[in-house]
Coordinates of C-alpha atoms (C1' of nucleotides) in Angstrom, one line a residue:
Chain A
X81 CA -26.5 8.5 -26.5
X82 CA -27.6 11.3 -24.1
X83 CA -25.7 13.7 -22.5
X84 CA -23.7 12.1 -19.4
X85 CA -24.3 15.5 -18.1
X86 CA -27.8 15.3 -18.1
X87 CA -27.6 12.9 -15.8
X88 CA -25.6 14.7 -13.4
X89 CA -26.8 18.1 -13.4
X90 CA -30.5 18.2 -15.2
X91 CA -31.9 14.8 -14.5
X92 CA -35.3 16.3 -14.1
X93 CA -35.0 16.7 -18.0
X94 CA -34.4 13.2 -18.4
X95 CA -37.7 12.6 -16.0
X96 CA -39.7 14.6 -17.9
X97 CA -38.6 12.9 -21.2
X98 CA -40.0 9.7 -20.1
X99 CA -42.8 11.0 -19.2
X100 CA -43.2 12.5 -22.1
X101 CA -42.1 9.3 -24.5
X102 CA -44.2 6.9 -21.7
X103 CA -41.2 5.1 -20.6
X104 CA -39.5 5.1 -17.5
X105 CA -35.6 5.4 -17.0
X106 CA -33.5 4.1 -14.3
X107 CA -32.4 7.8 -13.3
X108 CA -31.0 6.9 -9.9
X109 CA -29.4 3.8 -10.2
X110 CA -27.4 5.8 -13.1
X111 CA -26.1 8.7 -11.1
X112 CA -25.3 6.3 -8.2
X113 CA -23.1 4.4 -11.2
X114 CA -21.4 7.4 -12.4
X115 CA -20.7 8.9 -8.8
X116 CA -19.1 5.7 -8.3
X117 CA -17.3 5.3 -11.0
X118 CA -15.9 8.9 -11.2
X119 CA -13.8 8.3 -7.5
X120 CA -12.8 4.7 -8.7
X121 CA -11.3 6.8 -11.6
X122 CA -10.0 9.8 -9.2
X123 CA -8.2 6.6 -6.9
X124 CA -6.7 4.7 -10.0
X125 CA -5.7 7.9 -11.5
X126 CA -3.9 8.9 -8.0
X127 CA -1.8 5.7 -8.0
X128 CA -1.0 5.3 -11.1
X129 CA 0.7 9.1 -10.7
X130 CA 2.3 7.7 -7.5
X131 CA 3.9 4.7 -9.4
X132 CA 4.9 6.7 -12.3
X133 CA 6.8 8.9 -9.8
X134 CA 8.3 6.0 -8.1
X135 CA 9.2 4.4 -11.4
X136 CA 10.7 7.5 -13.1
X137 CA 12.9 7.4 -10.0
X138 CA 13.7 4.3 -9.8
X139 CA 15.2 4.8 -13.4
X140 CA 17.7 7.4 -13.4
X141 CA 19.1 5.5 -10.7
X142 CA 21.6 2.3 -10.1
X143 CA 20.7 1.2 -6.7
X144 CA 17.1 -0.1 -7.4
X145 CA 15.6 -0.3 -3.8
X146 CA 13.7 -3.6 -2.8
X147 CA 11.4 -2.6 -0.4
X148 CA 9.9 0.4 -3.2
X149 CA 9.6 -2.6 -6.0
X150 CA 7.5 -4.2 -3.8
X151 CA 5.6 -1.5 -2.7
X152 CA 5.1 -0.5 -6.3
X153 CA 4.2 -4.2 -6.8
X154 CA 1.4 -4.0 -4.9
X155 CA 0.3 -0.6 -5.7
X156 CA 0.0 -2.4 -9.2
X157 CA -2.7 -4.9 -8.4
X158 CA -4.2 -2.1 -6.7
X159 CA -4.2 -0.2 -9.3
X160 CA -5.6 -3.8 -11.5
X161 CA -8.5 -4.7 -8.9
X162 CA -9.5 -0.8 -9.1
X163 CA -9.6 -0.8 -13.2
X164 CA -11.8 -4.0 -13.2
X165 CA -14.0 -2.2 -10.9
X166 CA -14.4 0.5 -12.9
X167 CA -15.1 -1.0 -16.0
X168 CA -18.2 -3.0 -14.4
X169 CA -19.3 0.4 -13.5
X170 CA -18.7 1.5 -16.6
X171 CA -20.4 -1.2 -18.4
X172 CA -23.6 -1.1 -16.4
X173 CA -23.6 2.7 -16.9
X174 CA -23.5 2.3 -20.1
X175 CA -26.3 -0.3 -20.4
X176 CA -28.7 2.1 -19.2
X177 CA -27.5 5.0 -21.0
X178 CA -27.8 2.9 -24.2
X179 CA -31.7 2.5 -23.4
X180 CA -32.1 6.2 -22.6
X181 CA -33.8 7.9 -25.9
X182 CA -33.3 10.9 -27.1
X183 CA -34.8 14.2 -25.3
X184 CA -37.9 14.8 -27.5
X185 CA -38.0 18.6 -28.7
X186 CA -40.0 20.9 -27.1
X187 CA -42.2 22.0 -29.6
X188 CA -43.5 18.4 -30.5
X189 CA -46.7 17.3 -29.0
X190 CA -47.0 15.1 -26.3
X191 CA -49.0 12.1 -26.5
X192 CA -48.2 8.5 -25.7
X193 CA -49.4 7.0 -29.0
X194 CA -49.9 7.6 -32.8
X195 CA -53.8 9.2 -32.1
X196 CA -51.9 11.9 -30.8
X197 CA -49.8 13.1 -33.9
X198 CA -50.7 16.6 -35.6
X199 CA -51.6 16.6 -39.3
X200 CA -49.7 19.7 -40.2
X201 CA -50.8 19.9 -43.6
X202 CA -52.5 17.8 -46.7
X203 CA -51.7 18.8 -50.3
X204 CA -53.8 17.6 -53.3
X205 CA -57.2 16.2 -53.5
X206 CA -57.6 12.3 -53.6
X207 CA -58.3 11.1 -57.5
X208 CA -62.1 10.4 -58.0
X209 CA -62.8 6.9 -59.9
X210 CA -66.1 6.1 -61.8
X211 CA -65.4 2.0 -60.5
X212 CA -64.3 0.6 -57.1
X213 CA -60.5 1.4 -57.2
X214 CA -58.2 -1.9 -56.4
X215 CA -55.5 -2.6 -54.1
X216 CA -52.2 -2.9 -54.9
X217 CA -52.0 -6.6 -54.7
X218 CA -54.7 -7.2 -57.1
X219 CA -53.7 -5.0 -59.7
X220 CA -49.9 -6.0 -59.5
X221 CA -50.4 -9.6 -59.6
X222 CA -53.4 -9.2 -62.2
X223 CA -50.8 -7.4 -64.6
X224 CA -48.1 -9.8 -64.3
X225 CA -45.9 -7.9 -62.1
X226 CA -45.4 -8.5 -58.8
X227 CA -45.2 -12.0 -58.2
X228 CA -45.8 -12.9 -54.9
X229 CA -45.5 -16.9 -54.8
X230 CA -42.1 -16.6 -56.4
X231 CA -40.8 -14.4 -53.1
X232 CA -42.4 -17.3 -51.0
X233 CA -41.0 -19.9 -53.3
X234 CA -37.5 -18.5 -53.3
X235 CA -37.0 -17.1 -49.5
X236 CA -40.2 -16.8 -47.1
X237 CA -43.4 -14.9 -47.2
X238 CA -42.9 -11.2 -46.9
X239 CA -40.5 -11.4 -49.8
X240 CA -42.1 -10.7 -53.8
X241 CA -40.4 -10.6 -57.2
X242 CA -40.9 -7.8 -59.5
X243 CA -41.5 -8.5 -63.0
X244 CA -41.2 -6.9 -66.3
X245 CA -42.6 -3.3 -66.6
X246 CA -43.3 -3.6 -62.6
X247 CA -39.3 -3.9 -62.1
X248 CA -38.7 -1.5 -64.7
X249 CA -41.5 1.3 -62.8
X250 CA -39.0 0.7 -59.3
X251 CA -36.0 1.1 -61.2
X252 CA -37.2 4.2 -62.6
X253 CA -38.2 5.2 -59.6
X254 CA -35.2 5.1 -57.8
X255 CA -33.3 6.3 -60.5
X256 CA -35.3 9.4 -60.7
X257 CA -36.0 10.1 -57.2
X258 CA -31.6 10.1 -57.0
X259 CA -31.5 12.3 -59.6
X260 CA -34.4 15.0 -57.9
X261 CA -32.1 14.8 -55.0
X262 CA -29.1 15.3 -56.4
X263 CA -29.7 17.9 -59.0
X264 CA -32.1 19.8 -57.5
X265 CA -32.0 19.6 -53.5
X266 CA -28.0 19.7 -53.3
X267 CA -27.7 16.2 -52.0
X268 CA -24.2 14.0 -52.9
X269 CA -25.0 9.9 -54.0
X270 CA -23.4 7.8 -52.0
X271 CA -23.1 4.1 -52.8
X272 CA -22.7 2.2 -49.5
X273 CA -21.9 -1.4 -48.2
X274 CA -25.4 -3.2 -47.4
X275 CA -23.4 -4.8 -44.0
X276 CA -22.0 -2.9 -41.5
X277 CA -20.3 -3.8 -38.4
X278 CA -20.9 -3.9 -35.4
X279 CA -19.8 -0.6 -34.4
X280 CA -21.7 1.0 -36.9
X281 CA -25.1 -0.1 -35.8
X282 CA -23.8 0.9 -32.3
X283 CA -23.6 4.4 -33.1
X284 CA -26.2 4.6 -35.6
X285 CA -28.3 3.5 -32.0
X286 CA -29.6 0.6 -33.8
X287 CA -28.0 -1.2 -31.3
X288 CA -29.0 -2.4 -29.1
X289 CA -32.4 -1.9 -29.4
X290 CA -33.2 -2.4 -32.8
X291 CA -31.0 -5.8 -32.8
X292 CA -34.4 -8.5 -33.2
X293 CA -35.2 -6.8 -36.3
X294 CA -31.8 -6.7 -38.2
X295 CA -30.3 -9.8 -40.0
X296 CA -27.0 -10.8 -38.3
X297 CA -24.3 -12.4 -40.2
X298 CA -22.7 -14.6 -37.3
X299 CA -19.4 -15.9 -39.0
X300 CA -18.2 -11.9 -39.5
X301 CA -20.4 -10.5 -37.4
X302 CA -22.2 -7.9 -39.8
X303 CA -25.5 -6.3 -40.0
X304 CA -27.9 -6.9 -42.9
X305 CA -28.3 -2.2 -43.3
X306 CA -31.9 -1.9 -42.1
X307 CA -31.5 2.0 -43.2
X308 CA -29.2 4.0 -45.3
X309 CA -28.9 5.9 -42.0
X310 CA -26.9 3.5 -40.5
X311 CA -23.6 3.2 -42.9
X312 CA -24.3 7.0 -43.3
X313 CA -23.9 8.1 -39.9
X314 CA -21.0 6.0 -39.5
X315 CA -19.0 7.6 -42.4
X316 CA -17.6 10.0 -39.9
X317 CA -17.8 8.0 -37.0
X318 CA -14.2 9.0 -34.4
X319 CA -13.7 12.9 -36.9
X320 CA -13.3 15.7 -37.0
X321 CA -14.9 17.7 -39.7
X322 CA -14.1 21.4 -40.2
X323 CA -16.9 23.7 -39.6
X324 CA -16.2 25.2 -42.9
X325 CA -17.1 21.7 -44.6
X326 CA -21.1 21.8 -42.5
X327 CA -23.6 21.3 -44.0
X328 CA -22.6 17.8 -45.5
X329 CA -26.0 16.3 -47.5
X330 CA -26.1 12.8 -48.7
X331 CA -28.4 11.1 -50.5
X332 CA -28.5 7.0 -51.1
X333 CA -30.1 4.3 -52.7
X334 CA -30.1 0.7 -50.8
X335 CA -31.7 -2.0 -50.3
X336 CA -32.9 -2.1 -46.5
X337 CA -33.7 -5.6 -44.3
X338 CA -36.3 -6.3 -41.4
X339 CA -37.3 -8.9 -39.5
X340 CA -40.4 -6.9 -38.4
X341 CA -41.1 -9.3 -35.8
X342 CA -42.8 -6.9 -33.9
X343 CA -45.2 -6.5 -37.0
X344 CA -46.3 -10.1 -37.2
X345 CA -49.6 -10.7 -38.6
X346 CA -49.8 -6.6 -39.5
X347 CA -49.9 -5.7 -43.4
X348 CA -49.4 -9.3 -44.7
X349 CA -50.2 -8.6 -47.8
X350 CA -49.2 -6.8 -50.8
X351 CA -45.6 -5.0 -50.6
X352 CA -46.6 -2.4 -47.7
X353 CA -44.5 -4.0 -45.4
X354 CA -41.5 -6.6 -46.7
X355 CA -38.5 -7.9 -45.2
X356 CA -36.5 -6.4 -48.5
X357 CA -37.8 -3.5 -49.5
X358 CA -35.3 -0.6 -51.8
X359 CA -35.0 3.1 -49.9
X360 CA -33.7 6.1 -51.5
X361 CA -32.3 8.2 -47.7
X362 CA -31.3 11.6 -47.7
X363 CA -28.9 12.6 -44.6
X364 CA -27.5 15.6 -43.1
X365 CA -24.7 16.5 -40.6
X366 CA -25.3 20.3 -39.5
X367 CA -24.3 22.7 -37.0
X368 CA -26.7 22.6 -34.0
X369 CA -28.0 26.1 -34.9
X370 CA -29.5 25.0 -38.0
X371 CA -30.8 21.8 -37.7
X372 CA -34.2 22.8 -37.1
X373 CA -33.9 24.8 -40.2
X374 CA -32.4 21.7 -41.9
X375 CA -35.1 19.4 -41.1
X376 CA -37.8 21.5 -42.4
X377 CA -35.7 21.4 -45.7
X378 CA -35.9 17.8 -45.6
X379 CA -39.6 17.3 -45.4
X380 CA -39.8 19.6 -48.6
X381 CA -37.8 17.6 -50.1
X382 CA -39.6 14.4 -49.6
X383 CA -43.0 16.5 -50.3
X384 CA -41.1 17.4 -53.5
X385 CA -41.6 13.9 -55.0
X386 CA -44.9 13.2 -54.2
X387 CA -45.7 16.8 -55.9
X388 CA -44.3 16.1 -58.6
X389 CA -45.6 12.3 -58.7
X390 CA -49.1 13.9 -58.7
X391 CA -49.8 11.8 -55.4
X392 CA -51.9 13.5 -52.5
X393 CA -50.0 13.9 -49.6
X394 CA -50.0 14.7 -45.9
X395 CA -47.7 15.6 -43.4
X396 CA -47.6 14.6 -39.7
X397 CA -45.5 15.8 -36.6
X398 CA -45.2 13.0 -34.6
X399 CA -45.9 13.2 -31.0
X400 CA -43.3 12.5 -28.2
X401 CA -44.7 8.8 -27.4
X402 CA -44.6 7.7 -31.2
X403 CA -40.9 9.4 -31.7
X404 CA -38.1 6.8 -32.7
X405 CA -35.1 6.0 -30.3
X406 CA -32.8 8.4 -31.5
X407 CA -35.0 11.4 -32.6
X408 CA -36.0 15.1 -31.2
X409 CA -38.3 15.4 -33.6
X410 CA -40.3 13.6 -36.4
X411 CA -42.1 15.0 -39.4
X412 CA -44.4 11.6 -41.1
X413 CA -45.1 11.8 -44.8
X414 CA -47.6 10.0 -46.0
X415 CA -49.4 8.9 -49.7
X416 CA -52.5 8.9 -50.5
X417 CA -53.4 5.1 -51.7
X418 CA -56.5 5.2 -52.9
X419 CA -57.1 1.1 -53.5
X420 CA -56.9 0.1 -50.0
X421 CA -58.2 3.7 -48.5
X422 CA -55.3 4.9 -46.8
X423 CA -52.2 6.9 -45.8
X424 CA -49.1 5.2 -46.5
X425 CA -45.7 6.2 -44.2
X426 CA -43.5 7.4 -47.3
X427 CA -41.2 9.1 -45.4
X428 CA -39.9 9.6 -41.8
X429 CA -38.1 13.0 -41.2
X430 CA -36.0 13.4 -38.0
X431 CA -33.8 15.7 -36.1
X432 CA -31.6 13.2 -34.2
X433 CA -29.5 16.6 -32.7
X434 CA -26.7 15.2 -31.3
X435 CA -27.4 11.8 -30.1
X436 CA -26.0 10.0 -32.9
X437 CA -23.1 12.4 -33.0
X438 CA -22.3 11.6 -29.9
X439 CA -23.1 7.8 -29.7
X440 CA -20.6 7.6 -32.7
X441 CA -18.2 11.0 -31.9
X442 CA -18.7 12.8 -34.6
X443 CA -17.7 16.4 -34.2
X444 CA -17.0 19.2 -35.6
X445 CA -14.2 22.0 -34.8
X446 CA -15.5 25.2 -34.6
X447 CA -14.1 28.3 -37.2
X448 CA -13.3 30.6 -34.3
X449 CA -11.4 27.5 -32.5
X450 CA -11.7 26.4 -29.4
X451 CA -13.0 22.6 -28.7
X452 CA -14.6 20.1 -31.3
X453 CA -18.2 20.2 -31.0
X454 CA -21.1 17.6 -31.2
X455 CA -22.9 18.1 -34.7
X456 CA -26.4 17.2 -35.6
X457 CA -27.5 14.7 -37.8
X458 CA -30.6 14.8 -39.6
X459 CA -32.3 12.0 -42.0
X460 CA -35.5 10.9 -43.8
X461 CA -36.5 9.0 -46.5
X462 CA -37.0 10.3 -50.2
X463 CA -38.7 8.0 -50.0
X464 CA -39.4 4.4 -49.3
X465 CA -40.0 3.1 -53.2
X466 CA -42.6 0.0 -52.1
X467 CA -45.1 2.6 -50.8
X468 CA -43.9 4.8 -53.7
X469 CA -45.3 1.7 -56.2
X470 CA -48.7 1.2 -54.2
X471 CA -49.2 4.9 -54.8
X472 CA -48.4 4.7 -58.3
X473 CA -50.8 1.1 -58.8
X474 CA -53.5 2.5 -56.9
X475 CA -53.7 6.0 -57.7
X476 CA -53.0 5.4 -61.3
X477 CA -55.1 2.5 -61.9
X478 CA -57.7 2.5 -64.8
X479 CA -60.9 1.2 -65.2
X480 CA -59.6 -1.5 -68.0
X481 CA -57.1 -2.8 -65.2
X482 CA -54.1 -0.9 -66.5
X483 CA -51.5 1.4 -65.1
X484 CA -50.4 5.1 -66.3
X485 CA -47.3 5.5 -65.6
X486 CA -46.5 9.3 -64.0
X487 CA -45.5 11.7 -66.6
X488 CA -41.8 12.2 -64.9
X489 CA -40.9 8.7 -65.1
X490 CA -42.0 7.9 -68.7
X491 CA -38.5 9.2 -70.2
X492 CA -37.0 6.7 -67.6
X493 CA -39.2 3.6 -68.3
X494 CA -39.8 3.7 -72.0
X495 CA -43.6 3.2 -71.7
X496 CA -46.7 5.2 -70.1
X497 CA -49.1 2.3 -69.0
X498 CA -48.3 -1.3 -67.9
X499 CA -51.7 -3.3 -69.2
X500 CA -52.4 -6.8 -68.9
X501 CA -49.6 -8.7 -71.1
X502 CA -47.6 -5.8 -72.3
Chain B
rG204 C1' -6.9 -19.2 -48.2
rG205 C1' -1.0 -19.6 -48.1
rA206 C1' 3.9 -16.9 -47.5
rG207 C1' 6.4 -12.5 -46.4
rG208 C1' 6.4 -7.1 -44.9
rG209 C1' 4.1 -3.3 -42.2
rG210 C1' 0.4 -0.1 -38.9
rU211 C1' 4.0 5.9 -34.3
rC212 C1' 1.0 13.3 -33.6
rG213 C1' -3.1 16.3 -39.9
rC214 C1' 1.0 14.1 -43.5
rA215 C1' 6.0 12.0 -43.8
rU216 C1' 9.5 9.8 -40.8
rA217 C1' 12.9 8.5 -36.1
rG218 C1' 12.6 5.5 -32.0
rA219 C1' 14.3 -1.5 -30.5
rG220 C1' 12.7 -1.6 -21.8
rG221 C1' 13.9 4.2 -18.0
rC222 C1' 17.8 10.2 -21.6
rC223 C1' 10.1 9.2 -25.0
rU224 C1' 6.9 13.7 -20.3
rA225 C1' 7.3 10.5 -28.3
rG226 C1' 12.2 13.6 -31.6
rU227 C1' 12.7 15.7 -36.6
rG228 C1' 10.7 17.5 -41.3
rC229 C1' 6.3 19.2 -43.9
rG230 C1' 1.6 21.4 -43.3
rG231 C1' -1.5 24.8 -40.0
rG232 C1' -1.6 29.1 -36.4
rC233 C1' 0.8 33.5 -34.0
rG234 C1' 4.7 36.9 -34.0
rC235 C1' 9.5 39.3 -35.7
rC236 C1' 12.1 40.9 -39.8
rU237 C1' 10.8 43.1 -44.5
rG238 C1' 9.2 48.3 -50.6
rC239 C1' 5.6 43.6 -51.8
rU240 C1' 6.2 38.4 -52.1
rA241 C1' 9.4 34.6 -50.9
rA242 C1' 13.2 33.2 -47.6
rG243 C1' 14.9 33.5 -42.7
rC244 C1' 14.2 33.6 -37.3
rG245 C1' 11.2 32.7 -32.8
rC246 C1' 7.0 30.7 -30.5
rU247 C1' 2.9 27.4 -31.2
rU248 C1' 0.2 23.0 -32.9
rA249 C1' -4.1 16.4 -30.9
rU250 C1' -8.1 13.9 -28.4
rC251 C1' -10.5 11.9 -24.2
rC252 C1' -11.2 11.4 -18.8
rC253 C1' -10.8 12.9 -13.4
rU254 C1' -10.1 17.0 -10.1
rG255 C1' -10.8 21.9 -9.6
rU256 C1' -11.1 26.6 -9.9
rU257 C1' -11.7 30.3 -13.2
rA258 C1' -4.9 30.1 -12.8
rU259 C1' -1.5 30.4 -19.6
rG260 C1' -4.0 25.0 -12.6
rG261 C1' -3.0 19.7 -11.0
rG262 C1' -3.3 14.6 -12.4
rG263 C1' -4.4 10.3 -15.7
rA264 C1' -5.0 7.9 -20.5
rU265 C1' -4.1 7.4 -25.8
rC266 C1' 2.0 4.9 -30.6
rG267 C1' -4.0 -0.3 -35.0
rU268 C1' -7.4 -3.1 -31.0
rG269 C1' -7.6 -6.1 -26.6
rG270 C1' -4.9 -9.0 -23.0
rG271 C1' -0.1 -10.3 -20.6
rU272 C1' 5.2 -9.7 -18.5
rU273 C1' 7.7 -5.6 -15.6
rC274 C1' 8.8 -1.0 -10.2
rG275 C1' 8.5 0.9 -15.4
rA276 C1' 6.2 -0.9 -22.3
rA277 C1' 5.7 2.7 -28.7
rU278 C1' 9.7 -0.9 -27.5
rC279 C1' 9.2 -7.8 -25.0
rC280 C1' 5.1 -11.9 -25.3
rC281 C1' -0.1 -13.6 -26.9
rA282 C1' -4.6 -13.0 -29.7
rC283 C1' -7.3 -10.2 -33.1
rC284 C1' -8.1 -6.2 -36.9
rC285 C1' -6.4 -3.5 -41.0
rC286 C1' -2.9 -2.2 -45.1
rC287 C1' 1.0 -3.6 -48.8
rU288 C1' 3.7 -7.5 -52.0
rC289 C1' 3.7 -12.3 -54.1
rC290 C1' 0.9 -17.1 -54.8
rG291 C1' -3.9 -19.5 -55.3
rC292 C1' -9.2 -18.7 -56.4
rC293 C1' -12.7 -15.5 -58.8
rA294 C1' -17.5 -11.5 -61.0

RNA sequence: GGAGGGGUCGCAUAGAGGCCUAGUGCGGGCGCCUGCUAAGCGCUUAUCCCUGUUAUGGGGAUCGUGGGUUCGAAUCCCACCCCCUCCGCCA
C-alpha cells in the first residue's frame, strides 16, 4: 500500500512512477475520494461529539426532555446515512490504492520491459562439454527420475514426480541450502502453514492482484502460499516490534502453488516452470535506513549457493517496468543451464520498503520514543530448488548420461552420481 | 462435529445500560527520598483517524470481529472468529 500522503501532497511522485513502471493510475479520481471522504469524517465526527454531549447530559439527570431525544434521534440516522457514505468512499479509495505499486527506487533503471534490465555482474565461466549437453528433461526422465506422466496421471500437466536419487538430490538440496542460511548468513528456520487467510495475502499485496494465480480453498476461504513471503510478512501483521529486536532474518522452506495462467503455453516442459514447485525464502524486516544495505546482503546470500554449487551465475537489476507489485527494487539471479542454453531466474531479491509494512501495519517503535514507525521488509529466494535441479542435471551431466552430484551435497545424499538404474 | 465456559489497556484482573472520559495490581518510564541496593512516595504509561496549529490544542474511534436495539452499549440482542474443558473422531 502506498503512502495516502503521497496522494495528497506529492502526487507528481505517484505520476512519475507510472510512468516509470508503464502503467497509469487513477490519481485524480483518488484525491477527489479522499477530499471527500476526509469532510464526511470531519461532519460524523462533529455530531457524534454533539450527541455525546447531549447524552452525557441527559444522564446525570431525571427529567429526560422529549424534544432533545428526538433531536438526538435524528442526529443518529444522520450520523448512520453519513457513516455508509463514508465507507463507500472509503472502499473505492481503497480499490485504487490497492492497484497503486510500489514507488520504484531511484537508482533502478527505467525501462518498460525485461530488454531493459542491467546485468550487474557474471561470476564463473560456463562448463565446456566434448558432446552436445542435454536438457533437463531428457536426462531426468532418461535416469529414472523425474517422472513426468506420473504428475499428469495423478493431478494435471505441469505437475512431475521425483524419483529415487532425483528426490533424494531435492531433499538434499533443501536441506543444505537451510542449513547455509542458517549457520552461516544469520537467518532463523521458520516452519509455516502452506494456507493462509485471507488477510494474509492482503497484506503480503498478493491480493488482489495476484488472486488468478493462487489456489483458493472456498469452504475456509484459504490461500494455497504461492511464496514463503506471504505467511512471513504476516507474522507480524497489527505489532509492534521494538527497535532493539530489528533486524529480524528468516529463512523457510515451503512448498509454493501457481496457476501461472498468465504463462500458458510458456516453458511446458521439463520442471522450469510447475504449478508445485519447493522454495527455500529468506526474509527481512529492517529499519528504513538499512534496507538498502540489507538487500545487497541478500543477493550475496543467494550468490552464495550458486558459488558454492560451482554453477555460473549472473546477476540482474531489474528495470522499473519489469519490477513486481510490491517492490522498490529488484536484484534477478540467474543459473547458468547449459542443456537448454540459458539463464534460469533462481532468485528474485527485493526491497519492498514499506509497502508491505504498511499494507499489513507492521511497525516498529523507535529506541529514542516517540511514534511507531513503518519498517522495511526485504525478501528473495535462496533459492527456488526446480531451477536449482536443472542447474545441477545440466551443468553436471556426463557424457555416459550420468549425473555428478556437487561436492557439498554428497555428505547429504549418500552418493556422488545418479547413472542410469542406480 | 456435540456440550459447556470464556475473549476488557504490555500482563493480570474489576466492571452487568449513564458515577467507565474503562478502575486496580504488576511490568515499563520520569522524579523525590536515600551511604549503595531494596522499599516507600509522587507523576506517567496504547493505537488509529479528523481538524489544526506548532499549544503539554480541540474532536472522534477502538473492551475478539461485524451488524442491531437505545438519546446513550464493555454492559442488552443477532451472526461470525478465536481460546479453554469434556465427549466423539483421528496421523
Amino acid at each position: 500500500m502506498i503512502d495516502i500522503d503521497l496522494i495528497r501532497e506529492r502526487p507528481d511522485i505517484l505520476r512519475e512512477s507510472g510512468e516509470k513502471r508503464g502503467q497509469e493510475f487513477r490519481i485524480d479520481e483518488a484525491i477527489d475520494l479522499d477530499r471527500r471522504r476526509r469532510s464526511t469524517i470531519t461532519e460524523i465526527d462533529n455530531l457524534r461529539a454533539k450527541r455525546n454531549d447531549v447524552s452525557r447530559e441527559l444522564g446525570k439527570t431525571s427529567d429526560k426532555p422529549q424534544e432533545l431525544i428526538e433531536e438526538m434521534r435524528a442526529v443518529g440516522s444522520k450520523i448512520k446515512i453519513l457513516e455508509s457514505d463514508e465507507k463507500r468512499l472509503a472502499e473505492n479509495l481503497d480499490s485504487i490504492l490497492l492497484d497503486i505499486p510500489n514507488v520504484p527506487s531511484d537508482t533502478s533503471p527505467v525501462g518498460q520491459d525485461e530488454s531493459k534490465n542491467v546485468v550487474v555482474r557474471t561470476i564463473g565461466e560456463a562448463p565446456s562439454f566434448s558432446f552436445e549437453p542435454r536438457p533437463h528433461w531428457e536426462i531426468g526422465e532418461e535416469l529414472g527420475i523425474i517422472d513426468f506422466q506420473s504428475g499428469v496421471k495423478l493431478s494435471q500437466s505441469r505437475f512431475y514426480v521425483l524419483k529415487g536419487k532425483g528426490a533424494t538430490l531435492q531433499r538434499a538440496v533443501i536441506s543444505w541450502m537451510l542449513d547455509l542460511h542458517v549457520k552461516n548468513h544469520n537467518y532463523v528456520e521458520l516452519y509455516l502453514p502452506f494456507m493462509v487467510n485471507r488477510e494474509t495475502v492482503k497484506g503480503s499485496s498478493h491480493l488482489p492482484h495476484f488472486e488468478e494465480n493462487m489456489y483458493h480453498d472456498e469452504e475456509d476461504d484459504l490461500f494455497m502460499v504461492p511464496t514463503a513471503e506471504a505467511p512471513i510478512t504476516g507474522l507480524f501483521r497489527d505489532e509492534i516490534i521494538d527497535e532493539s529486536d530489528l533486524p529480524l532474518r528468516y529463512v523457510s522452506h515451503t512448498p509454493c502453488w501457481r496457476r501461472e495462467k498468465f504463462s500458458a503455453g510458456r516453458d511446458t516442459r521439463g520442471i522450469k516452470r510447475v504449478h508445485q514447485f519447493d522454495k527455500v525464502e529468506m526474509y527481512k524486516f529492517v529499519k528504513p535506513e538499512s534496507s538498502n544495505e540489507e538487500l545487497e546482503k541478500l543477493v550475496k546470500d543467494a550468490e552464495r549457493v550458486c558459488e558454492i554449487l560451482k554453477i555460473p551465475h549472473r546477476v540482474l537489476e531489474l528495470c522499473t517496468g519489469d519490477l513486481g507489485f510490491a517492490a522498490s527494487k529488484s536484484y534477478d539471479v540467474e543459473m547458468w543451464a547449459s542443456g537448454t542454453s540459458e539463464w534460469l531466474e533462481v532468485s528474485s531479491c527485493s526491497n519492498c520498503t514499506d509497502f508491505q509494512s504498511r499494507r499489513s501495519a507492521i511497525r516498529y517503535r523507535p529506541e529514542s520514543g516517540g511514534r511507531p514507525r513503518f519498517l522495511h521488509t526485504l525478501n528473495g529466494s535462496g533459492l527456488a530448488v526446480p531451477r536449482v535441479l536443472i542447474a545441477i542435471l545440466e551443468n553436471y551431466q556426463q557424457e555416459d548420461g550420468s549425473v555428478v552430484v556437487p561436492e557439498v551435497l554428497r555428505p547429504l545424499t549418500g552418493f556422488d552420481k545418479i547413472s542410469a538404474g542406480s
